[in-house]
Structure formats: structure tokens, C-alpha cells
Amino acid sequence: SMIQVAVKLMEQIPQEELEDTAIILADERLLLPLLDAIPDNIAHFNVTMGLSLDQLPLSAFVYDIIKMHTEATEDGYYYKGVVNILESSFAFVLIDSDSRKLVKYIKENNLIYVTPSSFDEVIEDSILNKIMTPVHNVGELIKLIESVLLELKTKLLQEENRRLEIEQLLGITEVVQNLSTIIDNNEEIKDLKTVAYLYKQLVPLKNLDFIGEPVRGLQIMGLLETRALDYKNTIMLSVNEGILPAGKSTASYISNDMKYQFALPTYSEKDSVYAYHFYRLLHRVNHAAFIYNTEGDTLGGGEKSRFLTQLETDPNSKHIVSHQHYIFKNSAVKEELIVVEKEPSYFERLQQIASSGFSPSALTSYVRNPIDFYASKILRISQMEDVEENIAANTMGSIIHEALDKLYQPYVNKILIKEDFDKIKKQIKQELDVAYQECYKSDSTPLGKNKIIYEVSLHYIKMMVQSDLDLVISGKELIIKSVERKLEAVIDVPEIGKVKIHGMVDRIDQLDGKLRIIDYKSGATAKGNVGIDPENFDVIMDDYGKAKAFQVLMYTYLYSHNEPFTEASAGIISFKNFDQGYIPFGFKAGRSYKEKMIDVAVLQDFEEVLFVLIKELFNKDIPLTEKPV
């Protein structure tokens, strides 16, 4: 906000007075944001101050490479360090669009540790191979940095308007040369972490000097650069206590007592220097603006400089002092709901889906928010998944599904007996390990939070197997008809024509002759999510809270097109609230829901809703309207 105030004041300066105007930065860190905000009325400006190299992006890029090697383990480089390097603009200079491709590759393959060979199948790039090659000593690390800087120089010299980057490069190259000299002269430096530490110490000591036209336009400088200069107008930023003067925060090994003893300059002398420069500026000035931050967000952050207080209270001062408070209000952003008209391209893609198949999740995503459906199914914008260090809930669900499918596969269409479960129980651990490796693409063994999630998955699978065993022990006849069954059907929707629908049913079984169509869920499910009011069947088309009811009805509808049956029960087994057991589709009865067997009448009601939903998707007069989720 101080920059915004300065920009406002700059816009008011007449063109002829620009050469007599100085912008003074008490805090030199504001230089880059200020340069970014200079208004259009200022065509020429001259920067007569240095900028510490540690504030520039190239120093961060080089430090990231050093850090990646210092933190390397036997498993490889930790992915966050590699991603930091690849997302830098300098990585883009070195390996062009391959940098984006590799970030995507890391995230899609869930690589927690990246090895030098990780990218072999994606790209072959010598400079990337060089960066990724493990270093064995400090000399090799320095050589690696030097070769990266040399490669950068070659690439940047081939491009236009890269003067600032080339200047940064020269500065960093000098720092690395200094670093190399220190290491050559000190044989005891053997730890890579020492290189990182020394680099961090040396970079702030080097300044990037700006070369400008000193007699043209606006002057931008630090306070010490103003010595013996006079300006008509001055705008000074960060006139806050703790910045001007800086106070006692002088980094020194020599204590203040020692400084007094040996007549060395202390912080009070430094304050005097700043005071002299501050008041010297006011000698011949016509108009001076001092901007300070009143936000008390840091200790003393909202305190104006003592120099300003002195100005205001000095009885001999001839200056006319006026105060202005600037408040930048953040106006609330009013979010308009998105409305997308259905273009011909929408119908082309919809026709493709109609021939390849609508799934229950695609249709319920439309019920939840038509814009989500539009983004994921029509535009096919997939959310770029982040690397999962901790197994996400949906991945955990996949692991449990996968393991249960494999466990029950050998026992399909067989009346289960107690002995079968003895064999199944022995297989649990083995099948879970296979499922874990398949779903969670990482070679590392489950550790930390993942170990907990692995154990929770194991617990859920054991509970599921035990509950089936309990049914068998209690004398019930249990036959697993199928696991992970893909069901498809082509339906004839009035006014639309043939449309394909499909879905994957986790389990179809028969309990004492009763057909059950079951979907596993790793999240919590309540009876109300799987049940509806028979008087209001349309609710499954409007309320996403009933998505699970929609899902099980659609699975049953699909099954009816594949296998004839009189009636079936369909429901959810939720691992999160396993104590509820099998939660069947039900009709509202009083305050609760009572299981409702799905027969021809229920399927007919569902078909009507399904047709209405599909017709709405194809209706060009109904735009896709965002729902607040």
C-alpha cells in the first residue's frame, strides 16, 4: 500500500519537475515492487542504488539446486525441491517447455523421491541430467553450479531483452567464484551443507548495480545516495521506526560495551548518519512526502520514525506539516454465477459421451454443479493432482476396493463356507500390499501418516471379511455373484435417441436368496443419502445429497438390462461408519427410512427421472448454470 500511495503522488508531479524529484527508499527491498508500479506519465527514470543479489530470482534458483543436492537421500531427491527448480523461469530458459512436462510427470506418477533415471522415458536433456547427477563432494557441487551458469549464459545471450538476467548471472558467477576460492583454501570444508550456508552468507554481500541516465527523468535512490544532493520534490517510503533509523539491529560479533571501550562506531553513530541525511534532504526542498506504514502487523511496524516526530514537534521548524491517511479498502468481490450457453461444440462432445456411455458419477456431477460437469466431461479439464505424500481418501478407497475384489474373486458363484474365510483371511495382507503398490505409485514402504492409513485399510478389510463370515456362521446362505462388474446398457430416450449408460458395481451378492447390489464407500454415508421420499422421486435429480441413492438405483437399472430379476435390494457399505452395516435404498417412513426392494415400478420411476436428466443435458434452451456448492 505504501507503493500505491507513492504512485498516486508520482502521477501528480508535472512533467517539467520530474528531473527535480527523488523517490527515496529507506527500505531497499521495495525497489522491485516500485519499478513494477511506476505510472505511465513517467517515461524516464534513473535508479542509483544497488539491489542485493539475494532478492533476485536467480540466486533462489541456484540455492534450490544446492539445496536439492544437500538434501538428497538414498531414495533420490525429494520431489518438492525438484519441482521448485523446474518451476523457475530459469529452468524454462534451460529446458524450455520440458520443465512443465516434467512437473506434470512427477505429479501424475506420484513420485515422492525423484532419481536421475526418473525422466529417462520422458525427455533426454544433457543439462537436466547434469543437474540430476548425484555429487560426491563439494568440488563437484561447485563445478555443477558453474556449468549450469555457463549454460544459462549461452542461452540468455541468444535471446533479446535479457539484460537484467545477464547482470544477475554475472553477479552470481562472482559469488560462486568466491565460494570456490574459499573451498579451495580450506580443505576441511567437506560437507555439502557448508556450501549452502556459505552461499547464503555471500549472496547478500553482492549488489546488482543499476546503470541509468543520471540527468534525465525521475531519480530513484536509497537514503545514503542522496548525500549533498538537493531536490524540489522528494517522496520517501518506509519512514518507520526500525527502518529509519534501523535501531540496534546491527549484525556484529563485537558487543556494544567493547565498541564503547575501543571508540568504535555503535548503532547511535549509525543513527546520526541517517539523521544527517534525512535533515540534509529538507534544506532546499519545496515539497516532501514521507510515507510510513501504520499497520501494526509487526513489532513496531506501525510506528512512524522518530525523525518525523521530531519534525512535528520542533518549535524552530519553518516546515508546514500536514497529515493524510490513506486507507485502501478491499471491496468485496461479488461473484456472479456462471452461465454457459450450449454451443455446437458442446453437443458434439455430448454425442460422444452418449455413444461411449454416461456413468452415474458423470450424471451426479451435473446434479451437483452443471459447470463442474461442463469442465470435467465436456471440456475435459482434469484437475492437476498434487503429489500425494499422504494417501488421499479416494486413493484409500481404491486400495480397499482393489484388495476386496482380489480376495473374493476366487469364490464367485459359490456358497461360502467357514473354511473359505480361513483362506481369505490368510490372503488379506498379501492382497493389500499388491493393491497399495498399484494404487499408490510409490516404491517406498508406508511410513508416518501413510502407515496409519495402511493399517486403517487393513482394519476395514478385516472388518468386511469378518462381517461376511458372521453372516455365514449365523446360518445365512451367502453367494458372491460378481465383484467389480462393468455393466453397460443402451437405452432409447424419447426425442433424443439411443444413449449408452455404464457403471462399475463393486459387488453383487445373494443373501438367503435376496439379490443385493452393493457399492463400497470409504466416506461416511447416512440412511438419508440412500433413501428418498416416494412422493418426491425427482429429488435425486436436484439434490446432490441424494447422489448415493441415484447411484445405487442406476446400478440396479443397469443390472436389470443385463440380467432379468423380479426385485433386488441395492445399497451402500460405508467403511467410515461400518457399524451401520449394509445401508439399503429405502423409502421414507416417518422419521426414518425403511428398506425398499427395487422392482419394476421403482425402476420405471427412476427411468423417468433419468430421461428428464438426459433430455435436460441435450436441451439447447437450458444453459449450464452454476450452482453454489
Coordinates of N, CA, C and O in Angstrom, one line a residue, residues 62-73 76-78 81-82 85 116 127-137 140-142 144-145 148 191-193 195-196:
V62 N 19.7 -21.0 -8.0 CA 21.0 -21.6 -7.7 C 20.9 -22.3 -6.3 O 21.4 -23.4 -6.1
Y63 N 20.3 -21.6 -5.4 CA 20.3 -22.1 -4.0 C 19.4 -23.4 -4.0 O 19.7 -24.4 -3.3
D64 N 18.3 -23.4 -4.8 CA 17.5 -24.6 -4.9 C 18.2 -25.8 -5.4 O 18.0 -26.9 -4.9
I65 N 19.2 -25.6 -6.4 CA 20.0 -26.7 -6.9 C 20.9 -27.2 -5.8 O 21.0 -28.4 -5.6
I66 N 21.6 -26.3 -5.1 CA 22.5 -26.7 -4.0 C 21.7 -27.4 -2.9 O 22.1 -28.5 -2.5
K67 N 20.5 -26.9 -2.6 CA 19.7 -27.5 -1.5 C 19.2 -28.9 -1.9 O 19.2 -29.8 -1.1
M68 N 18.9 -29.0 -3.2 CA 18.4 -30.4 -3.7 C 19.5 -31.4 -3.5 O 19.2 -32.5 -3.0
H69 N 20.7 -31.0 -3.7 CA 21.8 -32.0 -3.5 C 22.2 -32.2 -2.1 O 22.5 -33.3 -1.7
T70 N 22.1 -31.1 -1.2 CA 22.4 -31.3 0.2 C 21.4 -32.2 0.9 O 21.6 -32.9 1.8
E71 N 20.1 -32.2 0.4 CA 19.0 -32.9 1.0 C 18.8 -34.3 0.3 O 17.8 -35.0 0.7
A72 N 19.6 -34.7 -0.6 CA 19.5 -35.9 -1.3 C 19.6 -37.1 -0.3 O 20.4 -37.0 0.6
T73 N 18.8 -38.1 -0.6 CA 18.9 -39.4 0.3 C 19.2 -40.5 -0.7 O 19.3 -40.4 -1.9
G76 N 16.7 -40.8 -3.5 CA 16.8 -39.8 -4.6 C 16.6 -38.4 -4.0 O 16.8 -38.2 -2.8
Y77 N 16.1 -37.5 -4.9 CA 15.8 -36.1 -4.5 C 14.4 -36.0 -4.1 O 13.5 -36.4 -4.8
Y78 N 14.1 -35.3 -3.0 CA 12.7 -35.0 -2.6 C 12.0 -34.2 -3.6 O 12.6 -33.2 -4.1
G81 N 11.8 -30.1 -3.9 CA 13.0 -29.4 -4.3 C 13.1 -29.4 -5.8 O 13.5 -28.4 -6.4
V82 N 12.9 -30.6 -6.4 CA 12.9 -30.7 -7.9 C 11.9 -29.9 -8.5 O 12.2 -29.2 -9.5
I85 N 12.8 -26.2 -8.6 CA 13.8 -25.9 -9.7 C 13.1 -25.9 -11.1 O 13.3 -25.0 -11.8
P116 N 17.8 -39.8 -10.7 CA 18.4 -39.3 -12.0 C 17.7 -40.0 -13.2 O 17.6 -39.5 -14.3
I127 N 21.6 -31.1 -19.9 CA 21.8 -30.1 -18.8 C 21.0 -30.6 -17.6 O 21.4 -30.5 -16.5
L128 N 19.8 -31.2 -17.9 CA 19.0 -31.7 -16.8 C 19.6 -32.9 -16.2 O 19.7 -33.1 -14.9
N129 N 20.2 -33.8 -17.0 CA 21.0 -34.9 -16.5 C 22.1 -34.5 -15.6 O 22.4 -35.1 -14.6
K130 N 22.8 -33.4 -16.0 CA 23.9 -32.8 -15.3 C 23.4 -32.4 -13.9 O 24.0 -32.7 -12.9
I131 N 22.3 -31.7 -13.9 CA 21.7 -31.1 -12.6 C 21.3 -32.3 -11.7 O 21.5 -32.3 -10.5
M132 N 20.8 -33.4 -12.3 CA 20.3 -34.5 -11.5 C 21.3 -35.5 -11.1 O 21.1 -36.5 -10.4
T133 N 22.6 -35.4 -11.7 CA 23.6 -36.4 -11.4 C 24.1 -36.2 -9.9 O 24.4 -35.0 -9.6
P134 N 24.1 -37.2 -9.1 CA 24.5 -37.0 -7.7 C 25.9 -36.5 -7.6 O 26.8 -36.9 -8.4
V135 N 26.2 -35.6 -6.7 CA 27.5 -35.1 -6.4 C 28.1 -35.8 -5.2 O 27.4 -36.0 -4.2
H136 N 29.4 -36.0 -5.2 CA 30.0 -36.8 -4.1 C 30.8 -35.9 -3.2 O 31.2 -36.4 -2.1
N137 N 31.2 -34.7 -3.6 CA 32.0 -33.8 -2.8 C 31.7 -32.4 -3.1 O 31.0 -32.1 -4.1
E140 N 32.7 -31.1 -6.7 CA 31.7 -31.5 -7.8 C 30.5 -30.6 -7.8 O 30.0 -30.2 -8.8
L141 N 30.0 -30.2 -6.6 CA 28.8 -29.3 -6.5 C 29.1 -28.0 -7.1 O 28.3 -27.4 -7.9
I142 N 30.3 -27.4 -6.8 CA 30.7 -26.1 -7.3 C 30.8 -26.2 -8.9 O 30.3 -25.3 -9.6
L144 N 29.3 -28.3 -10.8 CA 27.9 -28.4 -11.4 C 27.3 -27.0 -11.5 O 26.7 -26.6 -12.5
I145 N 27.4 -26.2 -10.4 CA 26.8 -24.8 -10.4 C 27.4 -24.0 -11.6 O 26.7 -23.3 -12.3
V148 N 26.0 -25.0 -14.9 CA 24.6 -24.6 -15.1 C 24.6 -23.1 -15.5 O 23.9 -22.6 -16.4
D191 N 31.5 -30.9 3.9 CA 30.1 -31.1 3.9 C 29.4 -30.2 2.9 O 29.6 -29.0 2.9
L192 N 28.4 -30.8 2.2 CA 27.7 -30.0 1.2 C 26.8 -28.9 1.9 O 26.6 -27.9 1.3
K193 N 26.4 -29.2 3.1 CA 25.6 -28.2 3.8 C 26.4 -26.9 4.1 O 25.8 -25.8 4.1
V195 N 28.5 -25.6 2.0 CA 28.4 -24.9 0.7 C 27.1 -24.0 0.7 O 27.1 -22.8 0.4
A196 N 26.0 -24.7 1.1 CA 24.7 -24.0 1.1 C 24.8 -22.8 2.1 O 24.3 -21.7 1.8

